[in-house]
Short mmCIF file of C-alpha atoms in Angstrom, two decimals:
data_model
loop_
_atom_site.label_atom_id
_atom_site.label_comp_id
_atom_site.label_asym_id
_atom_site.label_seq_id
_atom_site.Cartn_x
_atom_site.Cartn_y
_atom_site.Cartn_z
CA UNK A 199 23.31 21.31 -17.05
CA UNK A 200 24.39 21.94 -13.97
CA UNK A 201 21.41 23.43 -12.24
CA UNK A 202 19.64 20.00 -13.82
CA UNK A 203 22.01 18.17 -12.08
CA UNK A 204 21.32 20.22 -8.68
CA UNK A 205 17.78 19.57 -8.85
CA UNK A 206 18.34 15.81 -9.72
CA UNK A 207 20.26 15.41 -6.52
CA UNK A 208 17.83 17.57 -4.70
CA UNK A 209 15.11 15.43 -5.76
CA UNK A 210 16.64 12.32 -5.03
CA UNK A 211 17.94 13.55 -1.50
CA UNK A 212 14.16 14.60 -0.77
CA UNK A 213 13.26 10.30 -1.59
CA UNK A 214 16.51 9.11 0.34
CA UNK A 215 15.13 11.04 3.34
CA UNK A 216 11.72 9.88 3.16
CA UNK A 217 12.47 6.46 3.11
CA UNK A 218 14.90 6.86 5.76
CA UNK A 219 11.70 9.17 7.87
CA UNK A 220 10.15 5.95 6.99
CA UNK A 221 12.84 3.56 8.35
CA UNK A 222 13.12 5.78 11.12
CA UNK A 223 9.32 5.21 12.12
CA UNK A 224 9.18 1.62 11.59
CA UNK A 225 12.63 1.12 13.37
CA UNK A 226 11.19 3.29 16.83
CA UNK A 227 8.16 0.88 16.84
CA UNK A 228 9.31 -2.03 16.34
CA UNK A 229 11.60 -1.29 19.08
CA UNK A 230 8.72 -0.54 21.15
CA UNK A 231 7.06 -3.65 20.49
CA UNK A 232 9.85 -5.37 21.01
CA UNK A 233 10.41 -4.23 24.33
CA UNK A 234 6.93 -4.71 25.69
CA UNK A 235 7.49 -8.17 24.28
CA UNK A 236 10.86 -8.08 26.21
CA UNK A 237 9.15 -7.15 29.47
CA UNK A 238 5.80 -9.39 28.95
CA UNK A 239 6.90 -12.58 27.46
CA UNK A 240 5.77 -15.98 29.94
CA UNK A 241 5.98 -19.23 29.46
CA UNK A 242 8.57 -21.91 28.99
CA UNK A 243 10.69 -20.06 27.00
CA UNK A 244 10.84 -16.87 29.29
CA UNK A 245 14.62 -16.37 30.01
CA UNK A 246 15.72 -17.39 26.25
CA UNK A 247 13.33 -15.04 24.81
CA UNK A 248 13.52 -12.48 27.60
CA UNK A 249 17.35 -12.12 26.85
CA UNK A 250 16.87 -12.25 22.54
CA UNK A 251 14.25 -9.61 22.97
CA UNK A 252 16.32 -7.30 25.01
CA UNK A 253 19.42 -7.80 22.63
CA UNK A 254 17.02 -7.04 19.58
CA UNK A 255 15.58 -3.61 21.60
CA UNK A 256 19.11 -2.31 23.02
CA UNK A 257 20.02 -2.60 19.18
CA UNK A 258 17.28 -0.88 17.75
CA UNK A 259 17.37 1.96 19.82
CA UNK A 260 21.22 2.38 18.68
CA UNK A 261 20.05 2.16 15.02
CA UNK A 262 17.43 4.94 16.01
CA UNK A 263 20.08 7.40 16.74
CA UNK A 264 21.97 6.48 13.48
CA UNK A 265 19.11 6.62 11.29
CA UNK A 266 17.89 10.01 12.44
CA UNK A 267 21.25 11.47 12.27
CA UNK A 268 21.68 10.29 8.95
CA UNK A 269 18.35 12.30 8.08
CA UNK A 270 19.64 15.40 9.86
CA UNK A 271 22.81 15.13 8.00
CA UNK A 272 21.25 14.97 4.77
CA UNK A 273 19.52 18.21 6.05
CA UNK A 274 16.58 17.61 6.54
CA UNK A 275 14.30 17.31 10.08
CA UNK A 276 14.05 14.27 11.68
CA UNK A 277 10.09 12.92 12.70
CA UNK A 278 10.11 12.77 16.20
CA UNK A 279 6.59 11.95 17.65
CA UNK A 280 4.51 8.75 18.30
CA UNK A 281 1.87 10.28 15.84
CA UNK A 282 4.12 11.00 13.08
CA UNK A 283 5.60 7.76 13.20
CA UNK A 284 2.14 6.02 13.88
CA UNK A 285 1.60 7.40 10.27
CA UNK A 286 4.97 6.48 8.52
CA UNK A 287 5.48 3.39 9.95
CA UNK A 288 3.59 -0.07 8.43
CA UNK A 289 4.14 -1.86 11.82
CA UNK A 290 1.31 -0.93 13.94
CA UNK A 291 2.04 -0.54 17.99
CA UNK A 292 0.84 -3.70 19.52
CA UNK A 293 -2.17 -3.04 21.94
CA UNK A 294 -2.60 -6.72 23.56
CA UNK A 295 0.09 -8.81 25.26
CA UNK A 296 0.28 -11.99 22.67
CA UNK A 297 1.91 -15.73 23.96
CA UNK A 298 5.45 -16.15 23.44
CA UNK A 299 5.20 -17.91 19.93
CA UNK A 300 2.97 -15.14 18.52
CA UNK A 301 5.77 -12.74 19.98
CA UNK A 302 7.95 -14.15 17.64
CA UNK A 303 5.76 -14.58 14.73
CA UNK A 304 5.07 -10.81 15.41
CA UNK A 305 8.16 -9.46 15.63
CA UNK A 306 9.73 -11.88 12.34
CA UNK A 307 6.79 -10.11 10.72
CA UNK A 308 7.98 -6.22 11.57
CA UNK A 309 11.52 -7.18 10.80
CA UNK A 310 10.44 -8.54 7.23
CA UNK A 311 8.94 -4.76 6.74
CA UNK A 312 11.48 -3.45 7.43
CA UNK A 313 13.76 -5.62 5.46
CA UNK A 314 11.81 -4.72 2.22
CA UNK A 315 11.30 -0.77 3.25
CA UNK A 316 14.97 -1.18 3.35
CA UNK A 317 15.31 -2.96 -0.32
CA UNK A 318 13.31 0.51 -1.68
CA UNK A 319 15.83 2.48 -0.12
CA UNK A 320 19.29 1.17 -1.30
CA UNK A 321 18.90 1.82 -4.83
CA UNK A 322 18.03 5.48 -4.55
CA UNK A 323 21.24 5.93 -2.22
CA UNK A 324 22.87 4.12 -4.68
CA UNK A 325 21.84 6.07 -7.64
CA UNK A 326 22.05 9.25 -5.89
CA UNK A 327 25.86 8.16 -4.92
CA UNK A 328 25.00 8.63 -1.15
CA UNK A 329 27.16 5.84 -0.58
CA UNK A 330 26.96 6.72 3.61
CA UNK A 331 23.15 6.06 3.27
CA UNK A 332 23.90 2.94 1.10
CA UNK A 333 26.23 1.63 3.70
CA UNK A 334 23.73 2.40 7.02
CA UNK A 335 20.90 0.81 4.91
CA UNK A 336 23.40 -2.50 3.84
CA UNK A 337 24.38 -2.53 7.25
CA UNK A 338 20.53 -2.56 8.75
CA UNK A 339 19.44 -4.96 6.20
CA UNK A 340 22.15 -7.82 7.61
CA UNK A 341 20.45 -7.04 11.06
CA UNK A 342 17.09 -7.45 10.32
CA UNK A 343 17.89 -10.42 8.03
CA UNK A 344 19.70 -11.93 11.01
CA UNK A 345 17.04 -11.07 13.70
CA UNK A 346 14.35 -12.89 11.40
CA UNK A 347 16.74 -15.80 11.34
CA UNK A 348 16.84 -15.76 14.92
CA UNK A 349 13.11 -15.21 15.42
CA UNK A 350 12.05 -18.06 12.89
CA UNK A 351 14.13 -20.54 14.12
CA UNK A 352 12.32 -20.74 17.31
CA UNK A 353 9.26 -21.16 15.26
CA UNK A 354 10.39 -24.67 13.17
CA UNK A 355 8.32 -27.61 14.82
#
């Protein structure tokens, strides 16, 4: 029973891990984007979105050290290159410099992937009772929640 149990928890740790690889990718370039947005972004909403932008990256990059920490602390490696995350993530590295409002639609859009890679994640920390993985994923999904608040409402007409 017990060596059941072992490779339960094995096999759930492997999925926890992935998804957090995953998280991990997604999180690194969307902070990317979001910087180049940061750095790009015209128009007459410049210094409102020039200063939500650079909150939204300085956080991101925090979370990046969290997240792959968590992975190395759950033993196992951590990606750590553009093309492994180019392959993991679902938000694609933006290649033209869009207007301001499509900035935001853009970035609402890679925070709502990342909202529902998180929602996959959760339960298998949950089940797996990695309740340090549960809490880092809880605590990422308020953030991203927020941030597509916070994007949006600069969208309403």
């Amino acid at each position: 029973m017990d060596v059941q149990m072992d490779k339960q928890t094995i096999g759930k740790s492997a999925l926890i891990t992935d998804g957090l690889s995953k998280l991990l990718a997604e999180t690194y370039v969307l902070y990317l984007k979001t910087q180049n947005f940061h750095w790009n972004v015209t128009g007459p909403m410049f210094y409102n979105l020039h200063l939500l932008f650079e909150t939204q990256y300085k956080e991101y990059a925090l979370a990046i050290d969290v997240i792959a920490e968590r992975i190395r602390s759950l033993g196992s490696l951590t990606p750590g290159s553009f093309a492994a995350y180019q392959k993991l993530s679902r938000i694609k590295e933006e290649l033209t410099t869009p207007k301001a409002l499509q900035m935001l639609e853009i970035l609402s859009a890679g925070n709502k992937i990342l909202v529902g890679t998180i929602k996959k994640i959760i339960p298998l920390a949950q089940e797996a009772g990695d309740e340090a993985s549960a809490d880092l994923l809880i605590e990422r999904l308020n953030i991203h929640e927020k941030n597509i608040w916070m994007l949006d409402s600069h969208l309403v007409k």
